[in-house]
């Protein structure tokens, strides 16, 4: 078993880098006079989650994965419903066997606009990946390990219960009177329950760079 506490420093550094990079990108956008639509400019600028990639790389090396088997850039894998998808973190053996695939996402503000998008993205990526695997796009190998990491802002907005749109049929009880943070918690648990992902991790972080994880 891995002693998770040994990575507390790397995790705190990843959180700090996440917020520092966001602030840096916002200042750049303000200077350039570009309007940020729903935080999309910051998200598509990338790099915010690089600290988590470093953490994953350190943890992989600690358990014996050769550094040359770890990939954090240009990670296009074949899909079934689309030609390829670029994943964030891969482990591939020297004999070209796919061992591990991890997707990293984040959400700060604009919860009403983006929560459904995040859930649909994660589910669609998993369906695409596992269907391609079923169709033998990775021949003669064991089942890969698929991971999902979500970083969400812990704020008054994300912790406030959200009104549910009226449905023509009764919704599941666990969604009633929930905040977006609680919905993300449920989502990550259900991703594993339904075996869409081998493991999922939700990191809740404040702008003061404090965090908690599940």
mmCIF file of C-alpha atoms in Angstrom:
data_model
loop_
_atom_site.group_PDB
_atom_site.id
_atom_site.type_symbol
_atom_site.label_atom_id
_atom_site.label_comp_id
_atom_site.label_asym_id
_atom_site.label_seq_id
_atom_site.Cartn_x
_atom_site.Cartn_y
_atom_site.Cartn_z
ATOM 1 C CA UNK A 1 0.000 0.000 0.000
ATOM 2 C CA UNK A 2 1.140 3.548 -0.767
ATOM 3 C CA UNK A 3 1.447 5.907 2.187
ATOM 4 C CA UNK A 4 -0.579 8.822 0.794
ATOM 5 C CA UNK A 5 0.559 11.202 3.550
ATOM 6 C CA UNK A 6 4.104 11.175 2.150
ATOM 7 C CA UNK A 7 2.806 13.208 -0.802
ATOM 8 C CA UNK A 8 1.240 16.002 1.261
ATOM 9 C CA UNK A 9 3.967 18.458 0.247
ATOM 10 C CA UNK A 10 3.611 17.650 -3.463
ATOM 11 C CA UNK A 11 -0.184 17.932 -3.187
ATOM 12 C CA UNK A 12 0.017 21.312 -1.454
ATOM 13 C CA UNK A 13 2.492 22.489 -4.106
ATOM 14 C CA UNK A 14 0.100 21.340 -6.846
ATOM 15 C CA UNK A 15 -2.746 23.304 -5.229
ATOM 16 C CA UNK A 16 -0.602 26.421 -4.915
ATOM 17 C CA UNK A 17 0.566 26.114 -8.521
ATOM 18 C CA UNK A 18 -3.042 25.714 -9.667
ATOM 19 C CA UNK A 19 -4.146 29.009 -8.094
ATOM 20 C CA UNK A 20 -0.955 30.887 -8.960
ATOM 21 C CA UNK A 21 -1.259 29.887 -12.606
ATOM 22 C CA UNK A 22 -4.924 30.867 -12.718
ATOM 23 C CA UNK A 23 -4.120 34.299 -11.271
ATOM 24 C CA UNK A 24 -1.282 34.724 -13.719
ATOM 25 C CA UNK A 25 -3.513 33.869 -16.663
ATOM 26 C CA UNK A 26 -6.267 36.212 -15.465
ATOM 27 C CA UNK A 27 -3.769 39.082 -15.237
ATOM 28 C CA UNK A 28 -2.527 38.302 -18.737
ATOM 29 C CA UNK A 29 -6.077 38.310 -20.095
ATOM 30 C CA UNK A 30 -6.818 41.614 -18.382
ATOM 31 C CA UNK A 31 -3.659 43.157 -19.836
ATOM 32 C CA UNK A 32 -4.443 41.868 -23.315
ATOM 33 C CA UNK A 33 -8.017 43.117 -23.051
ATOM 34 C CA UNK A 34 -9.470 39.687 -23.842
ATOM 35 C CA UNK A 35 -12.849 38.813 -22.387
ATOM 36 C CA UNK A 36 -12.991 35.541 -20.462
ATOM 37 C CA UNK A 37 -16.198 33.704 -21.285
ATOM 38 C CA UNK A 38 -17.134 31.404 -18.413
ATOM 39 C CA UNK A 39 -13.479 30.907 -17.421
ATOM 40 C CA UNK A 40 -12.911 29.072 -20.692
ATOM 41 C CA UNK A 41 -9.859 31.193 -21.503
ATOM 42 C CA UNK A 42 -8.138 30.096 -18.313
ATOM 43 C CA UNK A 43 -9.025 26.453 -18.790
ATOM 44 C CA UNK A 44 -7.943 26.225 -22.420
ATOM 45 C CA UNK A 45 -4.697 28.021 -21.588
ATOM 46 C CA UNK A 46 -3.666 24.835 -19.817
ATOM 47 C CA UNK A 47 -0.793 24.358 -17.400
ATOM 48 C CA UNK A 48 -2.940 24.903 -14.292
ATOM 49 C CA UNK A 49 -2.938 21.206 -13.465
ATOM 50 C CA UNK A 50 0.747 20.590 -14.209
ATOM 51 C CA UNK A 51 1.460 20.308 -10.486
ATOM 52 C CA UNK A 52 -0.827 17.279 -10.329
ATOM 53 C CA UNK A 53 0.942 15.729 -13.300
ATOM 54 C CA UNK A 54 4.215 16.112 -11.395
ATOM 55 C CA UNK A 55 2.633 14.498 -8.325
ATOM 56 C CA UNK A 56 1.381 11.547 -10.384
ATOM 57 C CA UNK A 57 4.807 11.141 -11.951
ATOM 58 C CA UNK A 58 6.545 11.126 -8.554
ATOM 59 C CA UNK A 59 4.075 8.555 -7.181
ATOM 60 C CA UNK A 60 4.485 6.328 -10.257
ATOM 61 C CA UNK A 61 8.272 6.388 -10.021
ATOM 62 C CA UNK A 62 8.076 5.612 -6.295
ATOM 63 C CA UNK A 63 6.235 2.346 -7.016
ATOM 64 C CA UNK A 64 8.778 1.313 -9.614
ATOM 65 C CA UNK A 65 7.522 2.694 -12.921
ATOM 66 C CA UNK A 66 10.482 3.673 -15.150
ATOM 67 C CA UNK A 67 10.461 7.376 -15.954
ATOM 68 C CA UNK A 68 10.697 6.642 -19.672
ATOM 69 C CA UNK A 69 7.351 4.805 -19.445
ATOM 70 C CA UNK A 70 5.537 7.921 -18.170
ATOM 71 C CA UNK A 71 3.965 10.320 -20.663
ATOM 72 C CA UNK A 72 2.469 13.740 -19.866
ATOM 73 C CA UNK A 73 2.342 15.325 -23.334
ATOM 74 C CA UNK A 74 0.983 14.324 -26.723
ATOM 75 C CA UNK A 75 -1.037 11.485 -25.224
ATOM 76 C CA UNK A 76 -3.429 10.733 -28.076
ATOM 77 C CA UNK A 77 -5.100 7.343 -27.808
ATOM 78 C CA UNK A 78 -7.481 5.807 -30.348
ATOM 79 C CA UNK A 79 -11.193 6.040 -29.667
ATOM 80 C CA UNK A 80 -14.239 4.215 -30.964
ATOM 81 C CA UNK A 81 -16.617 7.144 -31.534
ATOM 82 C CA UNK A 82 -13.843 9.558 -32.555
ATOM 83 C CA UNK A 83 -10.391 9.012 -34.048
ATOM 84 C CA UNK A 84 -8.375 9.931 -30.937
ATOM 85 C CA UNK A 85 -8.495 11.628 -27.548
ATOM 86 C CA UNK A 86 -5.592 13.404 -25.866
ATOM 87 C CA UNK A 87 -5.350 12.129 -22.265
ATOM 88 C CA UNK A 88 -3.336 13.869 -19.560
ATOM 89 C CA UNK A 89 -1.215 11.064 -18.122
ATOM 90 C CA UNK A 90 -0.191 7.698 -19.533
ATOM 91 C CA UNK A 91 1.981 4.799 -18.468
ATOM 92 C CA UNK A 92 3.084 2.588 -21.364
ATOM 93 C CA UNK A 93 5.532 -0.297 -21.066
ATOM 94 C CA UNK A 94 8.664 -0.530 -23.257
ATOM 95 C CA UNK A 95 6.834 -3.316 -25.135
ATOM 96 C CA UNK A 96 4.021 -0.817 -25.912
ATOM 97 C CA UNK A 97 1.405 -2.136 -23.487
ATOM 98 C CA UNK A 98 -0.967 0.479 -22.076
ATOM 99 C CA UNK A 99 -0.941 0.280 -18.268
ATOM 100 C CA UNK A 100 -2.547 3.462 -16.946
ATOM 101 C CA UNK A 101 -4.579 6.373 -18.310
ATOM 102 C CA UNK A 102 -5.593 9.421 -16.231
ATOM 103 C CA UNK A 103 -7.787 12.427 -17.018
ATOM 104 C CA UNK A 104 -7.439 15.710 -15.067
ATOM 105 C CA UNK A 105 -10.175 18.352 -14.914
ATOM 106 C CA UNK A 106 -10.970 21.450 -12.865
ATOM 107 C CA UNK A 107 -13.923 23.707 -12.091
ATOM 108 C CA UNK A 108 -13.728 27.204 -10.604
ATOM 109 C CA UNK A 109 -16.883 29.299 -10.750
ATOM 110 C CA UNK A 110 -19.537 29.064 -13.491
ATOM 111 C CA UNK A 111 -20.914 25.933 -11.838
ATOM 112 C CA UNK A 112 -24.343 26.228 -13.388
ATOM 113 C CA UNK A 113 -22.857 26.328 -16.873
ATOM 114 C CA UNK A 114 -20.165 23.717 -16.529
ATOM 115 C CA UNK A 115 -21.177 20.965 -14.092
ATOM 116 C CA UNK A 116 -23.196 19.075 -16.702
ATOM 117 C CA UNK A 117 -20.432 19.572 -19.252
ATOM 118 C CA UNK A 118 -17.852 18.045 -16.909
ATOM 119 C CA UNK A 119 -20.007 15.010 -16.164
ATOM 120 C CA UNK A 120 -20.826 14.433 -19.811
ATOM 121 C CA UNK A 121 -17.168 14.778 -20.813
ATOM 122 C CA UNK A 122 -16.025 12.223 -18.243
ATOM 123 C CA UNK A 123 -18.725 9.718 -19.136
ATOM 124 C CA UNK A 124 -18.196 10.159 -22.866
ATOM 125 C CA UNK A 125 -14.434 9.715 -22.581
ATOM 126 C CA UNK A 126 -14.841 6.545 -20.532
ATOM 127 C CA UNK A 127 -17.391 5.073 -22.957
ATOM 128 C CA UNK A 128 -15.160 5.903 -25.923
ATOM 129 C CA UNK A 129 -12.090 4.381 -24.241
ATOM 130 C CA UNK A 130 -13.663 1.138 -23.043
ATOM 131 C CA UNK A 131 -15.499 0.557 -26.323
ATOM 132 C CA UNK A 132 -12.231 0.942 -28.231
ATOM 133 C CA UNK A 133 -10.627 -1.492 -25.775
ATOM 134 C CA UNK A 134 -13.453 -3.984 -26.333
ATOM 135 C CA UNK A 135 -12.838 -3.732 -30.064
ATOM 136 C CA UNK A 136 -9.226 -4.829 -29.476
ATOM 137 C CA UNK A 137 -7.480 -1.557 -30.250
ATOM 138 C CA UNK A 138 -4.962 -2.554 -27.541
ATOM 139 C CA UNK A 139 -4.385 -6.214 -28.445
ATOM 140 C CA UNK A 140 -2.859 -8.932 -26.278
ATOM 141 C CA UNK A 141 -2.711 -7.089 -22.976
ATOM 142 C CA UNK A 142 -4.373 -6.872 -19.578
ATOM 143 C CA UNK A 143 -7.165 -4.396 -18.817
ATOM 144 C CA UNK A 144 -5.712 -0.856 -18.446
ATOM 145 C CA UNK A 145 -6.261 1.218 -15.301
ATOM 146 C CA UNK A 146 -8.380 4.332 -15.955
ATOM 147 C CA UNK A 147 -8.305 7.239 -13.481
ATOM 148 C CA UNK A 148 -10.138 10.552 -13.104
ATOM 149 C CA UNK A 149 -9.027 13.526 -10.979
ATOM 150 C CA UNK A 150 -11.293 16.551 -10.485
ATOM 151 C CA UNK A 151 -10.238 19.808 -8.794
ATOM 152 C CA UNK A 152 -13.205 21.939 -7.658
ATOM 153 C CA UNK A 153 -13.311 25.331 -5.988
ATOM 154 C CA UNK A 154 -14.572 25.142 -2.408
ATOM 155 C CA UNK A 155 -16.594 28.354 -2.065
ATOM 156 C CA UNK A 156 -19.914 29.647 -0.799
ATOM 157 C CA UNK A 157 -21.309 29.189 -4.307
ATOM 158 C CA UNK A 158 -20.158 25.588 -4.740
ATOM 159 C CA UNK A 159 -21.385 24.663 -1.219
ATOM 160 C CA UNK A 160 -24.831 26.242 -1.542
ATOM 161 C CA UNK A 161 -27.771 23.874 -2.257
ATOM 162 C CA UNK A 162 -28.857 24.233 -5.868
ATOM 163 C CA UNK A 163 -32.426 24.380 -7.103
ATOM 164 C CA UNK A 164 -33.256 21.416 -9.316
ATOM 165 C CA UNK A 165 -35.073 22.011 -12.560
ATOM 166 C CA UNK A 166 -38.565 20.562 -12.573
ATOM 167 C CA UNK A 167 -38.514 17.065 -14.032
ATOM 168 C CA UNK A 168 -41.319 15.172 -15.745
ATOM 169 C CA UNK A 169 -40.356 12.174 -13.605
ATOM 170 C CA UNK A 170 -39.060 11.753 -10.047
ATOM 171 C CA UNK A 171 -35.306 12.225 -9.623
ATOM 172 C CA UNK A 172 -33.067 10.149 -7.355
ATOM 173 C CA UNK A 173 -33.308 11.200 -3.701
ATOM 174 C CA UNK A 174 -29.549 11.628 -3.297
ATOM 175 C CA UNK A 175 -29.600 14.628 -5.642
ATOM 176 C CA UNK A 176 -32.202 16.570 -3.662
ATOM 177 C CA UNK A 177 -31.039 19.617 -1.688
ATOM 178 C CA UNK A 178 -27.427 19.171 -2.797
ATOM 179 C CA UNK A 179 -24.680 21.634 -3.623
ATOM 180 C CA UNK A 180 -22.392 21.362 -6.650
ATOM 181 C CA UNK A 181 -19.627 20.043 -4.413
ATOM 182 C CA UNK A 182 -21.927 17.313 -3.146
ATOM 183 C CA UNK A 183 -22.944 16.497 -6.702
ATOM 184 C CA UNK A 184 -19.304 16.162 -7.699
ATOM 185 C CA UNK A 185 -18.779 13.839 -4.721
ATOM 186 C CA UNK A 186 -21.691 11.678 -5.854
ATOM 187 C CA UNK A 187 -20.454 11.759 -9.418
ATOM 188 C CA UNK A 188 -16.955 10.550 -8.551
ATOM 189 C CA UNK A 189 -18.338 7.737 -6.402
ATOM 190 C CA UNK A 190 -20.723 6.628 -9.142
ATOM 191 C CA UNK A 191 -17.966 6.652 -11.759
ATOM 192 C CA UNK A 192 -16.294 3.896 -9.750
ATOM 193 C CA UNK A 193 -19.515 2.174 -8.728
ATOM 194 C CA UNK A 194 -20.471 1.706 -12.365
ATOM 195 C CA UNK A 195 -16.860 0.849 -13.278
ATOM 196 C CA UNK A 196 -16.493 3.638 -15.794
ATOM 197 C CA UNK A 197 -13.204 4.521 -14.079
ATOM 198 C CA UNK A 198 -10.924 2.310 -12.012
ATOM 199 C CA UNK A 199 -10.536 5.152 -9.490
ATOM 200 C CA UNK A 200 -11.597 8.779 -9.102
ATOM 201 C CA UNK A 201 -10.374 11.590 -6.888
ATOM 202 C CA UNK A 202 -12.126 14.835 -5.947
ATOM 203 C CA UNK A 203 -10.000 17.661 -4.562
ATOM 204 C CA UNK A 204 -11.850 20.597 -2.998
ATOM 205 C CA UNK A 205 -9.739 23.735 -2.764
ATOM 206 C CA UNK A 206 -10.273 27.329 -1.659
ATOM 207 C CA UNK A 207 -8.642 30.402 -3.123
ATOM 208 C CA UNK A 208 -6.593 30.506 0.070
ATOM 209 C CA UNK A 209 -4.980 27.305 -1.289
ATOM 210 C CA UNK A 210 -6.484 25.077 1.373
ATOM 211 C CA UNK A 211 -7.858 21.722 0.263
ATOM 212 C CA UNK A 212 -9.479 18.444 1.158
ATOM 213 C CA UNK A 213 -9.662 15.302 -0.954
ATOM 214 C CA UNK A 214 -11.783 12.183 -1.355
#
